[in-house]
Amino acid sequence: MGGDAKDSVAISVANAGTTMQQQEKVLYSKSFFSKDLRTSRRLLLYSLLIPLIYETLTIWGTASLYYGSTTSTSLNRLTVYAVDLDGGFLGQRMTGAIKASLTSAPNPLGWQFDDSVKSDAMSRELVTDEQAWAVVQVNANASSSLDSALRSGSAAYNPLSAATIYFASARNQMAIGSLVLPAVLGVVNPLLAEFGAMHTGAFLGANAGNVTAVEIALRCPSCLASPFAAQQVDLHPFDVSTATGSVTVGLVFVSRQDNHRWYTNVSDDKVLSF
């Protein structure tokens, strides 16, 4: 009897273990395409596909604008004015050299030359009114100011007072930074260096026997080494550099909030978070 009782208990335990294993198998037997998971499956697909569709439309909708602003095959459509307010050595040579470069440059900007621009305010207005992407202006009295500094030996002479490049990055930051400015500086800087060396050579040649004049001129080293340079003036900046940190952090926060919103779905209990 004792042996039969032990065997009966062992069989009961074995049957109970088998039943538990069957229950466990039944508990985890539903597949991804099960009808009972239809709601969860819909929520999952919704949270994955909708952001993907939006991102695809956004990328394709803006890609043409991005690549259009970085292309270098139509620089002649970017209007840039060359303005001579000097009328002297530098002004005449700058405008003449830029005109000559239009025939030799492989892909020149759309340079315009307007003698009706007679003031600094008019040059600024060309950029502000979006008539020009940039204005290269030889400032008034640029040549005479250098000559006066050489005669007086004034170390206060600033080569950047010779020319000014006006632009507005707020109009299109990509076009200004990657197309307009590099193309303008590629033309203007070599010319300023060339005419600076030309002016220094002419001055030294004319005063070769005048030791006093040369000694006075040497009091202004920049007047001889690099007398002409261009100052860049962004009339309407795209952004303020001091705000870059806070703007970046804010964009990261907004992106995180948008991603969290897609993975937070409303159910019968009002909110179901994944």
mmCIF file of C-alpha atoms in Angstrom:
data_model
loop_
_atom_site.group_PDB
_atom_site.id
_atom_site.type_symbol
_atom_site.label_atom_id
_atom_site.label_comp_id
_atom_site.label_asym_id
_atom_site.label_seq_id
_atom_site.Cartn_x
_atom_site.Cartn_y
_atom_site.Cartn_z
ATOM 1 C CA MET A 1 0.000 0.000 0.000
ATOM 2 C CA GLY A 2 2.817 2.357 0.918
ATOM 3 C CA GLY A 3 4.466 1.775 -2.443
ATOM 4 C CA ASP A 4 1.221 2.391 -4.344
ATOM 5 C CA ALA A 5 0.684 5.662 -2.463
ATOM 6 C CA LYS A 6 4.170 6.879 -3.344
ATOM 7 C CA ASP A 7 3.662 5.963 -6.994
ATOM 8 C CA SER A 8 0.331 7.818 -6.995
ATOM 9 C CA VAL A 9 1.930 10.940 -5.562
ATOM 10 C CA ALA A 10 4.738 10.794 -8.087
ATOM 11 C CA ILE A 11 2.267 10.480 -10.959
ATOM 12 C CA SER A 12 0.247 13.436 -9.625
ATOM 13 C CA VAL A 13 3.360 15.568 -9.380
ATOM 14 C CA ALA A 14 4.403 14.603 -12.900
ATOM 15 C CA ASN A 15 0.926 15.373 -14.234
ATOM 16 C CA ALA A 16 0.925 18.731 -12.466
ATOM 17 C CA GLY A 17 4.322 19.604 -13.998
ATOM 18 C CA THR A 18 3.086 18.581 -17.433
ATOM 19 C CA THR A 19 -0.051 20.718 -17.010
ATOM 20 C CA MET A 20 2.031 23.767 -15.968
ATOM 21 C CA GLN A 21 4.313 23.330 -18.975
ATOM 22 C CA GLN A 22 1.263 23.152 -21.243
ATOM 23 C CA GLN A 23 -0.157 26.287 -19.659
ATOM 24 C CA GLU A 24 3.145 28.101 -20.162
ATOM 25 C CA LYS A 25 3.221 27.069 -23.803
ATOM 26 C CA VAL A 26 -0.333 28.283 -24.285
ATOM 27 C CA LEU A 27 0.483 31.609 -22.550
ATOM 28 C CA TYR A 28 3.302 32.440 -25.016
ATOM 29 C CA SER A 29 2.010 30.853 -28.179
ATOM 30 C CA LYS A 30 0.650 33.987 -29.902
ATOM 31 C CA SER A 31 2.518 35.126 -33.007
ATOM 32 C CA PHE A 32 3.071 38.651 -34.279
ATOM 33 C CA PHE A 33 0.164 38.303 -36.716
ATOM 34 C CA SER A 34 -2.251 36.989 -34.123
ATOM 35 C CA LYS A 35 -5.754 38.509 -34.207
ATOM 36 C CA ASP A 36 -5.508 39.281 -30.495
ATOM 37 C CA LEU A 37 -2.517 41.552 -31.176
ATOM 38 C CA ARG A 38 -4.222 43.504 -33.917
ATOM 39 C CA THR A 39 -4.499 46.703 -31.844
ATOM 40 C CA SER A 40 -0.929 46.546 -30.600
ATOM 41 C CA ARG A 41 0.293 45.763 -34.096
ATOM 42 C CA ARG A 42 -1.579 48.766 -35.510
ATOM 43 C CA LEU A 43 -0.086 51.070 -32.875
ATOM 44 C CA LEU A 44 3.397 49.767 -33.574
ATOM 45 C CA LEU A 45 3.110 50.228 -37.327
ATOM 46 C CA TYR A 46 1.544 53.653 -36.853
ATOM 47 C CA SER A 47 4.378 54.855 -34.620
ATOM 48 C CA LEU A 48 6.994 53.565 -37.078
ATOM 49 C CA LEU A 49 5.526 54.372 -40.482
ATOM 50 C CA ILE A 50 4.019 57.823 -39.939
ATOM 51 C CA PRO A 51 7.306 59.460 -38.813
ATOM 52 C CA LEU A 52 9.081 57.708 -41.694
ATOM 53 C CA ILE A 53 6.584 59.104 -44.203
ATOM 54 C CA TYR A 54 6.857 62.613 -42.774
ATOM 55 C CA GLU A 55 10.657 62.497 -42.784
ATOM 56 C CA THR A 56 10.701 61.246 -46.387
ATOM 57 C CA LEU A 57 8.383 64.019 -47.565
ATOM 58 C CA THR A 58 10.397 66.635 -45.681
ATOM 59 C CA ILE A 59 13.716 65.444 -47.089
ATOM 60 C CA TRP A 60 12.484 65.259 -50.674
ATOM 61 C CA GLY A 61 10.648 68.551 -50.303
ATOM 62 C CA THR A 62 13.751 70.428 -49.125
ATOM 63 C CA ALA A 63 16.500 68.510 -50.923
ATOM 64 C CA SER A 64 15.965 70.496 -54.116
ATOM 65 C CA LEU A 65 16.346 73.776 -52.198
ATOM 66 C CA TYR A 66 19.518 72.553 -50.489
ATOM 67 C CA TYR A 67 21.252 71.274 -53.622
ATOM 68 C CA GLY A 68 20.024 74.276 -55.574
ATOM 69 C CA SER A 69 21.732 76.596 -53.099
ATOM 70 C CA THR A 70 25.015 74.684 -53.276
ATOM 71 C CA THR A 71 25.266 74.249 -57.037
ATOM 72 C CA SER A 72 28.065 76.103 -58.772
ATOM 73 C CA THR A 73 26.806 75.842 -62.343
ATOM 74 C CA SER A 74 24.819 79.091 -62.418
ATOM 75 C CA LEU A 75 26.876 81.683 -60.562
ATOM 76 C CA ASN A 76 26.029 84.260 -63.224
ATOM 77 C CA ARG A 77 22.522 84.369 -61.764
ATOM 78 C CA LEU A 78 23.941 85.705 -58.491
ATOM 79 C CA THR A 79 24.082 89.459 -59.006
ATOM 80 C CA VAL A 80 27.031 91.268 -57.427
ATOM 81 C CA TYR A 81 27.661 94.994 -57.835
ATOM 82 C CA ALA A 82 31.065 96.608 -58.113
ATOM 83 C CA VAL A 83 30.881 100.209 -56.908
ATOM 84 C CA ASP A 84 33.654 102.802 -57.215
ATOM 85 C CA LEU A 85 33.282 105.662 -54.758
ATOM 86 C CA ASP A 86 37.002 106.392 -54.875
ATOM 87 C CA GLY A 87 37.577 107.505 -58.435
ATOM 88 C CA GLY A 88 41.332 107.285 -57.892
ATOM 89 C CA PHE A 89 44.131 104.767 -58.279
ATOM 90 C CA LEU A 90 42.356 101.863 -56.560
ATOM 91 C CA GLY A 91 38.791 102.479 -57.683
ATOM 92 C CA GLN A 92 39.523 102.729 -61.381
ATOM 93 C CA ARG A 93 41.796 99.710 -61.424
ATOM 94 C CA MET A 94 39.433 97.526 -59.376
ATOM 95 C CA THR A 95 36.415 98.046 -61.609
ATOM 96 C CA GLY A 96 38.528 97.682 -64.732
ATOM 97 C CA ALA A 97 40.137 94.444 -63.527
ATOM 98 C CA ILE A 98 36.782 92.927 -62.514
ATOM 99 C CA LYS A 99 35.357 93.714 -65.960
ATOM 100 C CA ALA A 100 38.389 92.089 -67.563
ATOM 101 C CA SER A 101 37.991 88.979 -65.389
ATOM 102 C CA LEU A 102 34.517 88.306 -66.799
ATOM 103 C CA THR A 103 36.014 87.122 -70.076
ATOM 104 C CA SER A 104 38.696 84.909 -68.517
ATOM 105 C CA ALA A 105 36.878 83.409 -65.511
ATOM 106 C CA PRO A 106 35.338 79.963 -66.197
ATOM 107 C CA ASN A 107 32.216 80.610 -64.152
ATOM 108 C CA PRO A 108 31.910 84.289 -63.179
ATOM 109 C CA LEU A 109 29.320 85.854 -60.946
ATOM 110 C CA GLY A 110 26.695 88.144 -62.398
ATOM 111 C CA TRP A 111 28.762 91.300 -61.954
ATOM 112 C CA GLN A 112 27.002 94.626 -62.471
ATOM 113 C CA PHE A 113 28.577 98.082 -62.759
ATOM 114 C CA ASP A 114 26.325 101.035 -61.945
ATOM 115 C CA ASP A 115 27.815 104.520 -61.994
ATOM 116 C CA SER A 116 24.598 105.918 -60.507
ATOM 117 C CA VAL A 117 25.541 104.504 -57.080
ATOM 118 C CA LYS A 118 27.133 107.520 -55.435
ATOM 119 C CA SER A 119 27.057 106.789 -51.698
ATOM 120 C CA ASP A 120 27.608 104.121 -49.094
ATOM 121 C CA ALA A 121 23.904 104.191 -48.219
ATOM 122 C CA MET A 122 22.984 103.338 -51.810
ATOM 123 C CA SER A 123 25.341 100.359 -51.749
ATOM 124 C CA ARG A 124 23.735 99.082 -48.557
ATOM 125 C CA GLU A 125 20.293 99.557 -50.073
ATOM 126 C CA LEU A 126 21.188 97.321 -53.013
ATOM 127 C CA VAL A 127 21.747 94.435 -50.583
ATOM 128 C CA THR A 128 18.868 95.251 -48.251
ATOM 129 C CA ASP A 129 16.387 95.446 -51.148
ATOM 130 C CA GLU A 130 17.785 92.155 -52.525
ATOM 131 C CA GLN A 131 18.818 93.758 -55.790
ATOM 132 C CA ALA A 132 22.259 92.269 -55.222
ATOM 133 C CA TRP A 133 23.641 89.306 -53.309
ATOM 134 C CA ALA A 134 26.712 91.347 -52.485
ATOM 135 C CA VAL A 135 28.281 94.716 -53.202
ATOM 136 C CA VAL A 136 32.025 95.235 -53.565
ATOM 137 C CA GLN A 137 32.604 98.895 -52.806
ATOM 138 C CA VAL A 138 35.853 100.799 -53.147
ATOM 139 C CA ASN A 139 35.345 103.373 -50.433
ATOM 140 C CA ALA A 140 35.467 107.101 -50.980
ATOM 141 C CA ASN A 141 38.969 108.619 -50.764
ATOM 142 C CA ALA A 142 40.581 105.166 -50.487
ATOM 143 C CA SER A 143 43.526 106.145 -52.703
ATOM 144 C CA SER A 144 43.985 109.661 -51.320
ATOM 145 C CA SER A 145 43.846 108.381 -47.726
ATOM 146 C CA LEU A 146 46.737 106.019 -48.424
ATOM 147 C CA ASP A 147 48.766 108.742 -50.120
ATOM 148 C CA SER A 148 48.172 111.053 -47.169
ATOM 149 C CA ALA A 149 49.229 108.355 -44.690
ATOM 150 C CA LEU A 150 52.432 107.733 -46.653
ATOM 151 C CA ARG A 151 53.307 111.427 -46.673
ATOM 152 C CA SER A 152 52.612 111.875 -42.957
ATOM 153 C CA GLY A 153 53.736 108.450 -41.743
ATOM 154 C CA SER A 154 50.430 107.935 -39.912
ATOM 155 C CA ALA A 155 50.423 104.511 -38.259
ATOM 156 C CA ALA A 156 46.675 104.899 -37.702
ATOM 157 C CA TYR A 157 45.982 104.040 -41.353
ATOM 158 C CA ASN A 158 43.761 100.951 -41.631
ATOM 159 C CA PRO A 159 44.016 98.934 -44.875
ATOM 160 C CA LEU A 160 40.431 97.701 -44.328
ATOM 161 C CA SER A 161 39.223 101.239 -44.970
ATOM 162 C CA ALA A 162 40.031 100.819 -48.648
ATOM 163 C CA ALA A 163 37.145 98.530 -49.641
ATOM 164 C CA THR A 164 33.978 97.020 -48.180
ATOM 165 C CA ILE A 165 32.040 93.909 -49.117
ATOM 166 C CA TYR A 166 28.372 94.146 -48.165
ATOM 167 C CA PHE A 167 26.133 91.073 -48.007
ATOM 168 C CA ALA A 168 23.178 89.685 -46.044
ATOM 169 C CA SER A 169 23.484 86.079 -44.865
ATOM 170 C CA ALA A 170 19.852 86.139 -43.674
ATOM 171 C CA ARG A 171 18.758 86.026 -47.313
ATOM 172 C CA ASN A 172 20.269 82.583 -47.831
ATOM 173 C CA GLN A 173 23.017 81.428 -45.513
ATOM 174 C CA MET A 174 24.035 78.486 -47.700
ATOM 175 C CA ALA A 175 24.300 80.550 -50.883
ATOM 176 C CA ILE A 176 26.193 83.396 -49.195
ATOM 177 C CA GLY A 177 28.626 81.186 -47.284
ATOM 178 C CA SER A 178 29.340 78.553 -49.920
ATOM 179 C CA LEU A 179 28.920 80.424 -53.217
ATOM 180 C CA VAL A 180 28.798 84.217 -53.114
ATOM 181 C CA LEU A 181 31.537 85.082 -50.610
ATOM 182 C CA PRO A 182 34.104 82.524 -51.831
ATOM 183 C CA ALA A 183 33.592 83.676 -55.424
ATOM 184 C CA VAL A 184 33.772 87.369 -54.519
ATOM 185 C CA LEU A 185 36.850 86.966 -52.316
ATOM 186 C CA GLY A 186 38.486 84.837 -55.018
ATOM 187 C CA VAL A 187 38.323 87.866 -57.305
ATOM 188 C CA VAL A 188 38.745 90.780 -54.888
ATOM 189 C CA ASN A 189 41.579 89.611 -52.617
ATOM 190 C CA PRO A 190 44.120 88.868 -55.395
ATOM 191 C CA LEU A 191 43.338 92.211 -57.036
ATOM 192 C CA LEU A 192 43.789 94.145 -53.794
ATOM 193 C CA ALA A 193 47.106 92.407 -53.170
ATOM 194 C CA GLU A 194 48.234 93.111 -56.746
ATOM 195 C CA PHE A 195 47.266 96.786 -56.673
ATOM 196 C CA GLY A 196 48.780 97.192 -53.217
ATOM 197 C CA ALA A 197 52.117 95.904 -54.447
ATOM 198 C CA MET A 198 51.795 98.083 -57.542
ATOM 199 C CA HIS A 199 51.134 101.193 -55.460
ATOM 200 C CA THR A 200 54.040 100.457 -53.099
ATOM 201 C CA GLY A 201 56.385 99.908 -56.034
ATOM 202 C CA ALA A 202 55.286 103.153 -57.657
ATOM 203 C CA PHE A 203 55.786 105.090 -54.409
ATOM 204 C CA LEU A 204 59.265 103.681 -53.765
ATOM 205 C CA GLY A 205 60.239 104.233 -57.360
ATOM 206 C CA ALA A 206 59.096 107.843 -57.279
ATOM 207 C CA ASN A 207 60.948 108.481 -53.993
ATOM 208 C CA ALA A 208 64.076 106.439 -54.619
ATOM 209 C CA GLY A 209 66.306 109.447 -53.996
ATOM 210 C CA ASN A 210 64.214 110.954 -51.238
ATOM 211 C CA VAL A 211 65.404 109.316 -48.043
ATOM 212 C CA THR A 212 63.264 111.542 -45.853
ATOM 213 C CA ALA A 213 60.023 110.567 -47.644
ATOM 214 C CA VAL A 214 60.873 106.863 -47.362
ATOM 215 C CA GLU A 215 61.715 107.167 -43.671
ATOM 216 C CA ILE A 216 58.421 108.919 -43.003
ATOM 217 C CA ALA A 217 56.514 106.267 -44.964
ATOM 218 C CA LEU A 218 58.172 103.512 -42.933
ATOM 219 C CA ARG A 219 56.397 104.837 -39.842
ATOM 220 C CA CYS A 220 53.290 103.273 -41.353
ATOM 221 C CA PRO A 221 54.332 99.657 -42.112
ATOM 222 C CA SER A 222 50.888 98.613 -43.340
ATOM 223 C CA CYS A 223 50.935 101.444 -45.876
ATOM 224 C CA LEU A 224 53.762 99.660 -47.694
ATOM 225 C CA ALA A 225 53.286 95.975 -46.829
ATOM 226 C CA SER A 226 49.549 95.561 -47.486
ATOM 227 C CA PRO A 227 47.942 98.922 -48.161
ATOM 228 C CA PHE A 228 44.613 97.610 -49.479
ATOM 229 C CA ALA A 229 42.198 95.130 -47.915
ATOM 230 C CA ALA A 230 38.438 94.527 -47.874
ATOM 231 C CA GLN A 231 36.224 94.599 -44.804
ATOM 232 C CA GLN A 232 33.276 92.173 -44.786
ATOM 233 C CA VAL A 233 30.008 93.599 -43.453
ATOM 234 C CA ASP A 234 27.007 91.330 -42.919
ATOM 235 C CA LEU A 235 24.090 93.771 -42.977
ATOM 236 C CA HIS A 236 21.502 91.186 -41.944
ATOM 237 C CA PRO A 237 23.103 88.193 -40.165
ATOM 238 C CA PHE A 238 21.473 84.787 -40.393
ATOM 239 C CA ASP A 239 21.868 84.308 -36.652
ATOM 240 C CA VAL A 240 23.720 85.680 -33.671
ATOM 241 C CA SER A 241 26.778 83.592 -32.807
ATOM 242 C CA THR A 242 26.256 84.006 -29.070
ATOM 243 C CA ALA A 243 22.870 82.273 -29.370
ATOM 244 C CA THR A 244 24.207 79.177 -31.138
ATOM 245 C CA GLY A 245 24.485 77.125 -27.929
ATOM 246 C CA SER A 246 20.978 77.802 -26.661
ATOM 247 C CA VAL A 247 19.463 77.298 -30.125
ATOM 248 C CA THR A 248 21.214 73.941 -30.521
ATOM 249 C CA VAL A 249 20.090 72.726 -27.099
ATOM 250 C CA GLY A 250 16.551 73.870 -27.855
ATOM 251 C CA LEU A 251 16.480 71.977 -31.146
ATOM 252 C CA VAL A 252 17.690 68.813 -29.426
ATOM 253 C CA PHE A 253 14.946 69.161 -26.802
ATOM 254 C CA VAL A 254 12.252 69.682 -29.460
ATOM 255 C CA SER A 255 13.485 66.653 -31.418
ATOM 256 C CA ARG A 256 13.385 64.495 -28.296
ATOM 257 C CA GLN A 257 9.868 65.662 -27.500
ATOM 258 C CA ASP A 258 8.676 64.883 -31.037
ATOM 259 C CA ASN A 259 10.160 61.381 -30.910
ATOM 260 C CA HIS A 260 8.572 60.743 -27.515
ATOM 261 C CA ARG A 261 5.205 61.918 -28.808
ATOM 262 C CA TRP A 262 5.238 59.312 -31.569
ATOM 263 C CA TYR A 263 5.828 56.550 -29.032
ATOM 264 C CA THR A 264 3.075 57.765 -26.702
ATOM 265 C CA ASN A 265 -0.327 56.580 -27.892
ATOM 266 C CA VAL A 266 -3.798 57.229 -26.546
ATOM 267 C CA SER A 267 -5.822 54.129 -25.535
ATOM 268 C CA ASP A 268 -8.938 53.394 -23.533
ATOM 269 C CA ASP A 269 -6.977 54.300 -20.398
ATOM 270 C CA LYS A 270 -6.142 57.714 -21.977
ATOM 271 C CA VAL A 271 -2.359 57.154 -22.252
ATOM 272 C CA LEU A 272 -0.365 54.089 -23.224
ATOM 273 C CA SER A 273 3.386 54.639 -23.173
ATOM 274 C CA PHE A 274 5.933 52.457 -24.910
#
